[in-house]
XYZ file of N, CA, C and O in Angstrom:
688
model
N -12.181 6.454 -20.798
C -12.132 7.774 -20.216
C -10.876 7.895 -19.358
O -10.641 7.071 -18.487
N -10.062 8.903 -19.607
C -8.847 9.075 -18.810
C -9.162 9.525 -17.378
O -10.159 10.188 -17.144
N -8.320 9.125 -16.461
C -8.439 9.519 -15.060
C -7.141 10.189 -14.628
O -6.063 9.698 -14.945
N -7.263 11.286 -13.912
C -6.106 11.977 -13.365
C -5.901 11.474 -11.946
O -6.813 11.540 -11.125
N -4.722 10.945 -11.647
C -4.371 10.509 -10.299
C -3.380 11.507 -9.720
O -2.395 11.843 -10.370
N -3.641 11.966 -8.530
C -2.707 12.819 -7.815
C -2.250 12.011 -6.604
O -3.053 11.685 -5.733
N -0.983 11.639 -6.588
C -0.456 10.780 -5.533
C 0.540 11.572 -4.699
O 1.568 12.014 -5.220
N 0.215 11.759 -3.441
C 1.162 12.395 -2.534
C 2.024 11.318 -1.912
O 1.515 10.278 -1.504
N 3.307 11.538 -1.856
C 4.179 10.539 -1.258
C 5.045 11.191 -0.196
O 5.325 12.380 -0.239
N 5.445 10.378 0.769
C 6.193 10.873 1.927
C 7.705 10.820 1.743
O 8.424 11.572 2.363
N 8.167 9.871 0.922
C 9.620 9.714 0.784
C 9.952 9.157 -0.602
O 9.072 8.817 -1.377
N 11.244 9.086 -0.877
C 11.712 8.646 -2.187
C 11.370 7.179 -2.451
O 11.079 6.810 -3.583
N 11.389 6.352 -1.411
C 11.063 4.933 -1.596
C 9.620 4.771 -2.065
O 9.326 3.964 -2.954
N 8.726 5.549 -1.486
C 7.324 5.489 -1.882
C 7.160 5.968 -3.331
O 6.426 5.379 -4.117
N 7.858 7.040 -3.707
C 7.816 7.549 -5.079
C 8.302 6.483 -6.052
O 7.706 6.262 -7.106
N 9.394 5.789 -5.685
C 9.942 4.754 -6.572
C 8.968 3.594 -6.742
O 8.866 3.020 -7.830
N 8.220 3.245 -5.688
C 7.233 2.172 -5.816
C 6.131 2.573 -6.791
O 5.663 1.757 -7.586
N 5.736 3.844 -6.766
C 4.720 4.328 -7.708
C 5.287 4.313 -9.120
O 4.617 3.900 -10.067
N 6.529 4.757 -9.300
C 7.177 4.739 -10.618
C 7.245 3.314 -11.164
O 6.987 3.083 -12.353
N 7.599 2.354 -10.316
C 7.658 0.952 -10.730
C 6.281 0.475 -11.189
O 6.154 -0.211 -12.204
N 5.235 0.860 -10.452
C 3.877 0.471 -10.824
C 3.495 1.052 -12.178
O 2.898 0.367 -13.013
N 3.855 2.301 -12.423
C 3.564 2.914 -13.722
C 4.274 2.172 -14.849
O 3.684 1.927 -15.910
N 5.524 1.795 -14.629
C 6.254 1.008 -15.632
C 5.574 -0.334 -15.861
O 5.429 -0.785 -16.998
N 5.160 -0.974 -14.780
C 4.507 -2.282 -14.861
C 3.206 -2.211 -15.661
O 2.903 -3.094 -16.452
N 2.440 -1.135 -15.488
C 1.151 -0.994 -16.150
C 1.260 -0.365 -17.538
O 0.263 -0.279 -18.258
N 2.439 0.055 -17.944
C 2.581 0.764 -19.218
C 2.182 -0.074 -20.429
O 1.805 0.485 -21.463
N 2.215 -1.397 -20.334
C 1.777 -2.217 -21.470
C 0.296 -2.589 -21.386
O -0.249 -3.175 -22.299
N -0.375 -2.253 -20.272
C -1.802 -2.547 -20.114
C -2.683 -1.308 -20.230
O -3.892 -1.427 -20.356
N -2.083 -0.130 -20.116
C -2.862 1.116 -20.145
C -2.015 2.214 -20.771
O -0.789 2.131 -20.766
N -2.670 3.226 -21.287
C -1.943 4.378 -21.815
C -1.713 5.329 -20.644
O -2.654 5.892 -20.094
N -0.466 5.476 -20.262
C -0.105 6.305 -19.120
C 0.789 7.432 -19.613
O 1.788 7.189 -20.282
N 0.406 8.645 -19.269
C 1.277 9.772 -19.596
C 1.506 10.563 -18.317
O 0.559 10.917 -17.625
N 2.774 10.784 -18.027
C 3.121 11.570 -16.851
C 2.990 13.037 -17.205
O 3.360 13.459 -18.298
N 2.469 13.777 -16.290
C 2.278 15.197 -16.507
C 3.627 15.892 -16.394
O 4.335 15.725 -15.402
N 3.994 16.625 -17.431
C 5.230 17.405 -17.406
C 4.873 18.855 -17.139
O 3.829 19.328 -17.543
N 5.740 19.556 -16.495
C 5.478 20.955 -16.195
C 4.827 21.089 -14.837
O 5.074 20.298 -13.937
N 3.974 22.060 -14.692
C 3.281 22.293 -13.434
C 1.843 21.819 -13.593
O 1.216 22.042 -14.623
N 1.341 21.151 -12.582
C -0.053 20.704 -12.634
C -0.777 21.244 -11.410
O -0.199 21.346 -10.336
N -2.031 21.588 -11.602
C -2.822 22.134 -10.506
C -4.293 21.955 -10.848
O -4.656 21.673 -11.987
N -5.118 22.118 -9.841
C -6.565 22.053 -10.020
C -7.100 23.432 -9.664
O -6.774 23.975 -8.602
N -7.888 23.995 -10.529
C -8.491 25.300 -10.259
C -10.003 25.119 -10.274
O -10.550 24.435 -11.139
N -10.653 25.691 -9.298
C -12.108 25.641 -9.202
C -12.599 27.077 -9.307
O -12.491 27.854 -8.352
N -13.084 27.458 -10.480
C -13.505 28.834 -10.729
C -14.645 28.838 -11.730
O -14.721 27.975 -12.606
N -15.505 29.834 -11.603
C -16.584 29.975 -12.583
C -16.067 30.643 -13.857
O -16.736 30.629 -14.884
N -14.849 31.202 -13.804
C -14.272 31.885 -14.962
C -12.986 31.184 -15.418
O -11.910 31.767 -15.437
N -13.110 29.909 -15.786
C -11.950 29.132 -16.233
C -11.379 29.720 -17.520
O -10.161 29.776 -17.703
N -12.244 30.200 -18.415
C -11.772 30.780 -19.666
C -10.931 32.030 -19.405
O -9.903 32.243 -20.050
N -11.357 32.862 -18.470
C -10.590 34.056 -18.114
C -9.222 33.694 -17.557
O -8.204 34.321 -17.904
N -9.195 32.666 -16.706
C -7.912 32.201 -16.166
C -7.030 31.674 -17.289
O -5.840 31.980 -17.359
N -7.616 30.863 -18.194
C -6.854 30.275 -19.294
C -6.272 31.357 -20.198
O -5.116 31.261 -20.643
N -7.044 32.392 -20.468
C -6.563 33.486 -21.312
C -5.359 34.174 -20.660
O -4.343 34.430 -21.311
N -5.466 34.430 -19.356
C -4.352 35.085 -18.658
C -3.136 34.150 -18.583
O -1.999 34.587 -18.730
N -3.376 32.862 -18.376
C -2.282 31.880 -18.330
C -1.542 31.850 -19.666
O -0.313 31.897 -19.712
N -2.268 31.765 -20.774
C -1.648 31.724 -22.094
C -0.854 32.996 -22.385
O 0.161 32.957 -23.076
N -1.298 34.113 -21.812
C -0.569 35.366 -22.036
C 0.782 35.377 -21.314
O 1.655 36.171 -21.650
N 0.968 34.485 -20.341
C 2.212 34.448 -19.574
C 3.256 33.508 -20.187
O 4.414 33.521 -19.793
N 2.854 32.697 -21.151
C 3.756 31.704 -21.739
C 4.449 32.260 -22.975
O 3.905 33.093 -23.688
N 5.654 31.758 -23.227
C 6.378 32.149 -24.435
C 5.725 31.496 -25.645
O 5.269 30.357 -25.576
N 5.711 32.199 -26.782
C 5.154 31.592 -27.997
C 6.087 30.505 -28.517
O 7.278 30.592 -28.284
N 5.631 29.525 -29.221
C 4.227 29.263 -29.494
C 3.562 28.595 -28.282
O 4.167 27.738 -27.633
N 2.338 28.957 -27.991
C 1.621 28.410 -26.833
C 0.796 27.180 -27.189
O 0.327 26.481 -26.297
N 0.659 26.909 -28.483
C -0.152 25.770 -28.928
C 0.394 24.461 -28.361
O 1.577 24.152 -28.498
N -0.467 23.703 -27.689
C -0.082 22.405 -27.137
C 0.594 22.473 -25.778
O 0.883 21.444 -25.181
N 0.869 23.663 -25.267
C 1.535 23.784 -23.975
C 0.575 23.586 -22.802
O 0.996 23.206 -21.728
N -0.686 23.856 -23.023
C -1.667 23.761 -21.938
C -2.734 22.740 -22.322
O -3.338 22.837 -23.386
N -2.919 21.771 -21.470
C -4.007 20.807 -21.630
C -4.927 20.963 -20.426
O -4.455 21.026 -19.293
N -6.220 21.010 -20.674
C -7.196 21.211 -19.606
C -8.165 20.033 -19.614
O -8.663 19.643 -20.679
N -8.420 19.479 -18.444
C -9.357 18.374 -18.295
C -10.383 18.741 -17.231
O -10.040 19.342 -16.222
N -11.591 18.374 -17.444
C -12.614 18.535 -16.424
C -12.444 17.383 -15.436
O -12.339 16.228 -15.831
N -12.421 17.711 -14.164
C -12.124 16.706 -13.140
C -13.258 16.648 -12.131
O -13.748 17.669 -11.675
N -13.656 15.435 -11.804
C -14.610 15.194 -10.721
C -13.940 14.280 -9.721
O -13.355 13.267 -10.114
N -14.037 14.582 -8.434
C -13.467 13.653 -7.448
C -14.201 12.313 -7.517
O -15.412 12.272 -7.723
N -13.453 11.258 -7.396
C -14.031 9.912 -7.445
C -13.538 9.147 -6.229
O -12.343 9.068 -5.981
N -14.453 8.594 -5.478
C -14.096 7.859 -4.266
C -13.851 6.391 -4.611
O -14.784 5.602 -4.652
N -12.583 6.054 -4.896
C -12.287 4.661 -5.221
C -12.236 3.808 -3.964
O -12.298 2.588 -4.030
N -12.140 4.451 -2.806
C -12.109 3.725 -1.541
C -13.364 2.905 -1.310
O -13.325 1.873 -0.650
N -14.486 3.346 -1.853
C -15.726 2.593 -1.682
C -15.793 1.391 -2.626
O -16.563 0.471 -2.402
N -14.983 1.405 -3.691
C -14.982 0.291 -4.651
C -13.813 -0.659 -4.445
O -13.870 -1.807 -4.868
N -12.741 -0.163 -3.846
C -11.552 -0.978 -3.627
C -11.313 -1.033 -2.128
O -11.035 -0.016 -1.506
N -11.454 -2.206 -1.560
C -11.245 -2.322 -0.117
C -10.094 -3.297 0.159
O -9.805 -4.171 -0.657
N -9.460 -3.142 1.296
C -8.324 -4.018 1.601
C -8.774 -5.456 1.861
O -9.910 -5.704 2.261
N -7.868 -6.379 1.619
C -8.087 -7.789 1.912
C -7.547 -8.057 3.302
O -6.500 -7.534 3.677
N -8.264 -8.863 4.054
C -7.817 -9.223 5.407
C -7.818 -10.740 5.515
O -8.776 -11.395 5.123
N -6.755 -11.262 6.059
C -6.624 -12.717 6.210
C -6.094 -13.009 7.602
O -5.166 -12.342 8.063
N -6.708 -13.964 8.300
C -6.255 -14.340 9.640
C -5.742 -15.768 9.640
O -6.295 -16.639 8.991
N -4.670 -15.953 10.388
C -4.065 -17.274 10.573
C -4.053 -17.536 12.070
O -3.636 -16.667 12.849
N -4.509 -18.708 12.479
C -4.551 -19.033 13.906
C -3.799 -20.321 14.180
O -3.865 -21.272 13.413
N -3.082 -20.307 15.301
C -2.346 -21.485 15.758
C -2.533 -21.637 17.252
O -2.720 -20.648 17.969
N -2.437 -22.863 17.722
C -2.400 -23.163 19.142
C -1.185 -24.050 19.349
O -1.026 -25.063 18.665
N -0.308 -23.648 20.255
C 0.929 -24.386 20.465
C 1.180 -24.576 21.952
O 0.628 -23.854 22.787
N 2.032 -25.517 22.285
C 2.380 -25.771 23.682
C 3.590 -24.942 24.127
O 3.970 -24.973 25.278
N 4.188 -24.226 23.186
C 5.350 -23.387 23.511
C 4.945 -22.222 24.415
O 3.807 -21.782 24.397
N 5.900 -21.725 25.171
C 5.679 -20.570 26.044
C 5.471 -19.312 25.186
O 6.097 -19.169 24.137
N 4.645 -18.352 25.645
C 4.393 -17.131 24.881
C 5.669 -16.355 24.535
O 5.780 -15.823 23.423
N 6.633 -16.300 25.443
C 7.879 -15.570 25.183
C 8.635 -16.202 24.023
O 9.158 -15.501 23.145
N 8.678 -17.510 23.976
C 9.360 -18.231 22.898
C 8.627 -17.990 21.576
O 9.253 -17.739 20.542
N 7.298 -18.038 21.608
C 6.493 -17.838 20.407
C 6.683 -16.420 19.864
O 6.843 -16.228 18.656
N 6.700 -15.419 20.742
C 6.886 -14.035 20.301
C 8.240 -13.848 19.616
O 8.334 -13.186 18.584
N 9.286 -14.442 20.167
C 10.623 -14.336 19.555
C 10.636 -15.020 18.190
O 11.216 -14.508 17.234
N 10.026 -16.185 18.121
C 9.957 -16.922 16.860
C 9.208 -16.112 15.793
O 9.667 -15.986 14.658
N 8.066 -15.537 16.175
C 7.274 -14.753 15.233
C 8.036 -13.516 14.764
O 7.990 -13.162 13.585
N 8.735 -12.873 15.672
C 9.525 -11.699 15.306
C 10.581 -12.066 14.269
O 10.774 -11.360 13.277
N 11.223 -13.215 14.465
C 12.232 -13.690 13.511
C 11.598 -13.999 12.155
O 12.093 -13.567 11.106
N 10.494 -14.748 12.161
C 9.849 -15.163 10.905
C 9.336 -13.940 10.134
O 9.524 -13.837 8.919
N 8.719 -13.008 10.846
C 8.208 -11.813 10.165
C 9.344 -10.985 9.566
O 9.230 -10.496 8.446
N 10.448 -10.843 10.294
C 11.580 -10.080 9.741
C 12.176 -10.798 8.539
O 12.633 -10.154 7.597
N 12.131 -12.114 8.555
C 12.627 -12.907 7.422
C 11.841 -12.581 6.144
O 12.392 -12.593 5.051
N 10.553 -12.254 6.306
C 9.705 -11.938 5.155
C 9.548 -10.438 4.944
O 8.631 -9.983 4.265
N 10.426 -9.650 5.539
C 10.466 -8.218 5.269
C 9.564 -7.354 6.123
O 9.414 -6.165 5.858
N 8.956 -7.915 7.162
C 8.098 -7.116 8.034
C 8.945 -6.505 9.141
O 9.874 -7.118 9.638
N 8.616 -5.286 9.513
C 9.336 -4.645 10.604
C 8.341 -4.183 11.673
O 7.193 -3.880 11.404
N 8.833 -4.154 12.899
C 8.035 -3.820 14.067
C 7.603 -2.359 14.019
O 8.397 -1.475 13.721
N 6.318 -2.102 14.368
C 5.798 -0.742 14.407
C 5.420 -0.336 15.829
O 5.855 0.693 16.320
N 4.608 -1.184 16.514
C 4.175 -0.841 17.868
C 3.576 -2.058 18.562
O 3.333 -3.087 17.929
N 3.322 -1.909 19.864
C 2.665 -2.951 20.652
C 1.657 -2.319 21.588
O 1.834 -1.179 22.031
N 0.635 -3.081 21.883
C -0.355 -2.679 22.868
C -0.890 -3.954 23.508
O -1.555 -4.752 22.855
N -0.536 -4.178 24.749
C -0.944 -5.405 25.426
C -0.287 -6.611 24.770
O 0.926 -6.650 24.586
N -1.106 -7.588 24.398
C -0.611 -8.815 23.752
C -0.529 -8.696 22.238
O -0.218 -9.673 21.558
N -0.843 -7.529 21.708
C -0.885 -7.347 20.250
C 0.325 -6.537 19.790
O 0.587 -5.451 20.300
N 1.046 -7.084 18.812
C 2.174 -6.380 18.187
C 1.794 -6.069 16.750
O 1.151 -6.878 16.080
N 2.200 -4.893 16.275
C 1.897 -4.478 14.903
C 3.191 -4.384 14.104
O 4.190 -3.846 14.581
N 3.113 -4.892 12.871
C 4.239 -4.879 11.951
C 3.768 -4.298 10.623
O 2.577 -4.275 10.327
N 4.712 -3.899 9.805
C 4.416 -3.414 8.455
C 5.403 -4.092 7.515
O 6.566 -4.268 7.861
N 4.917 -4.445 6.346
C 5.781 -5.103 5.361
C 5.554 -4.488 3.986
O 4.415 -4.203 3.604
N 6.641 -4.283 3.268
C 6.600 -3.831 1.879
C 7.243 -4.929 1.041
O 8.379 -5.300 1.274
N 6.474 -5.462 0.094
C 7.011 -6.471 -0.811
C 6.766 -5.996 -2.237
O 6.110 -4.987 -2.452
N 7.258 -6.748 -3.200
C 7.019 -6.398 -4.603
C 5.531 -6.455 -4.939
O 5.069 -5.805 -5.855
N 4.782 -7.238 -4.168
C 3.354 -7.380 -4.428
C 2.516 -6.334 -3.718
O 1.331 -6.201 -3.996
N 3.109 -5.594 -2.773
C 2.352 -4.536 -2.099
C 2.708 -4.388 -0.633
O 3.521 -5.122 -0.083
N 2.035 -3.428 0.003
C 2.250 -3.112 1.411
C 1.180 -3.796 2.253
O 0.032 -3.900 1.846
N 1.592 -4.227 3.443
C 0.666 -4.892 4.352
C 0.866 -4.422 5.774
O 1.972 -4.070 6.161
N -0.213 -4.468 6.537
C -0.171 -4.264 7.975
C -0.382 -5.643 8.589
O -1.262 -6.394 8.149
N 0.421 -5.988 9.584
C 0.332 -7.307 10.213
C 0.146 -7.107 11.715
O 0.943 -6.423 12.352
N -0.918 -7.688 12.260
C -1.151 -7.668 13.708
C -0.967 -9.066 14.246
O -1.492 -10.026 13.680
N -0.214 -9.176 15.335
C 0.069 -10.481 15.920
C -0.409 -10.476 17.369
O 0.030 -9.646 18.170
N -1.302 -11.400 17.687
C -1.773 -11.582 19.054
C -1.193 -12.889 19.582
O -1.374 -13.944 18.958
N -0.471 -12.822 20.701
C 0.057 -14.016 21.366
C -0.528 -14.000 22.768
O -0.317 -13.054 23.532
N -1.275 -15.072 23.088
C -2.033 -15.086 24.329
C -1.967 -16.461 24.980
O -2.182 -17.484 24.326
N -1.684 -16.464 26.264
C -1.625 -17.735 27.002
C -3.048 -18.151 27.362
O -3.845 -17.356 27.838
N -3.348 -19.427 27.085
C -4.666 -19.984 27.408
C -4.462 -21.256 28.214
O -3.350 -21.740 28.367
N -5.563 -21.827 28.695
C -5.488 -23.043 29.511
C -4.839 -24.203 28.761
O -4.095 -24.989 29.336
N -5.122 -24.313 27.461
C -4.627 -25.438 26.681
C -3.381 -25.101 25.853
O -3.047 -25.804 24.918
N -2.683 -23.980 26.168
C -1.455 -23.638 25.452
C -1.383 -22.157 25.121
O -2.036 -21.334 25.753
N -0.596 -21.849 24.109
C -0.429 -20.466 23.665
C -1.149 -20.289 22.332
O -0.880 -21.019 21.372
N -2.061 -19.320 22.299
C -2.811 -19.030 21.072
C -2.086 -17.935 20.305
O -1.589 -16.968 20.892
N -2.024 -18.109 18.986
C -1.407 -17.132 18.095
C -2.430 -16.788 17.017
O -2.944 -17.681 16.341
N -2.722 -15.492 16.875
C -3.607 -15.030 15.808
C -2.842 -13.955 15.038
O -2.429 -12.949 15.604
N -2.645 -14.204 13.747
C -1.942 -13.263 12.876
C -2.958 -12.735 11.871
O -3.560 -13.510 11.126
N -3.164 -11.408 11.866
C -4.084 -10.767 10.925
C -3.256 -9.937 9.951
O -2.476 -9.085 10.360
N -3.427 -10.217 8.659
C -2.696 -9.513 7.604
C -3.709 -8.718 6.799
O -4.733 -9.256 6.379
N -3.424 -7.434 6.577
C -4.338 -6.592 5.812
C -3.564 -5.770 4.798
O -2.514 -5.216 5.110
N -4.090 -5.715 3.577
C -3.448 -4.951 2.517
C -4.256 -5.059 1.239
O -5.390 -5.536 1.237
N -3.651 -4.644 0.139
C -4.337 -4.628 -1.154
C -3.661 -5.597 -2.120
O -2.476 -5.881 -1.996
N -4.435 -6.080 -3.069
C -3.885 -6.933 -4.120
C -3.539 -8.316 -3.611
O -4.088 -8.805 -2.625
N -2.578 -8.939 -4.286
C -2.201 -10.318 -3.969
C -1.187 -10.410 -2.838
O -0.810 -11.508 -2.428
N -0.750 -9.277 -2.323
C 0.273 -9.263 -1.273
C -0.170 -10.027 -0.028
O 0.622 -10.762 0.581
N -1.434 -9.890 0.357
C -1.935 -10.517 1.585
C -1.893 -12.036 1.471
O -1.376 -12.722 2.356
N -2.436 -12.570 0.392
C -2.446 -14.027 0.215
C -1.034 -14.586 0.099
O -0.734 -15.657 0.613
N -0.172 -13.865 -0.587
C 1.214 -14.298 -0.741
C 1.904 -14.380 0.620
O 2.553 -15.373 0.935
N 1.746 -13.339 1.438
C 2.363 -13.335 2.766
C 1.740 -14.419 3.649
O 2.453 -15.106 4.388
N 0.434 -14.603 3.575
C -0.240 -15.630 4.379
C 0.291 -17.020 4.036
O 0.561 -17.830 4.928
N 0.474 -17.302 2.746
C 1.021 -18.613 2.337
C 2.423 -18.827 2.897
O 2.746 -19.893 3.399
N 3.259 -17.783 2.789
C 4.631 -17.900 3.301
C 4.640 -18.135 4.802
O 5.378 -18.997 5.296
N 3.821 -17.382 5.530
C 3.771 -17.540 6.985
C 3.224 -18.911 7.377
O 3.758 -19.557 8.284
N 2.178 -19.360 6.709
C 1.614 -20.681 7.013
C 2.637 -21.778 6.769
O 2.777 -22.698 7.581
N 3.362 -21.683 5.665
C 4.372 -22.692 5.346
C 5.468 -22.712 6.417
O 5.831 -23.770 6.934
N 5.943 -21.541 6.790
C 7.033 -21.444 7.766
C 6.556 -21.847 9.159
O 7.237 -22.600 9.854
N 5.422 -21.327 9.573
C 4.951 -21.566 10.947
C 4.423 -22.975 11.151
O 4.478 -23.490 12.276
N 3.919 -23.621 10.109
C 3.446 -25.002 10.261
C 4.604 -25.936 10.641
O 4.380 -26.931 11.318
N 5.805 -25.575 10.239
C 6.969 -26.390 10.603
C 7.466 -26.088 12.008
O 8.060 -26.946 12.659
N 7.225 -24.855 12.459
C 7.809 -24.412 13.724
C 6.844 -24.451 14.913
O 7.290 -24.586 16.053
N 5.562 -24.286 14.675
C 4.596 -24.268 15.798
C 3.832 -25.573 15.875
O 3.332 -26.074 14.942
């Protein structure tokens, strides 16, 4: 059964990521991009609308209009993000650890978004997907605690977690 996806995007980079995904999936699924104008109409008189629409098009009109019955589908309840946490305890000072983490995250394509207290938020876009990264650096009696929470979809989270674990195990 075909599914109609309507994807709103904010910028050209986001559009290009969707285009890349469509190219990637083109050998696994039949994908056809909608040409022309697309819209959803909710009316009890769809036939009346279709008749008037066809009267506005230049002949021949055959094949110019395709109509599909659409039902909203909540994929959010079936597809949920993956979350992975990495924890470290080190004897380094919190200021040193924060600088190190900022460097390592930027090395893997993450950029700073915001901070609140001891928690810094980053965002990363990789070929495997987009992720949100939260970093907590907190001084404790036995050293500096670091908790990194990575959240996203697909294999991007595990891939980023492996890279961070490999890099940070050498440094912390």
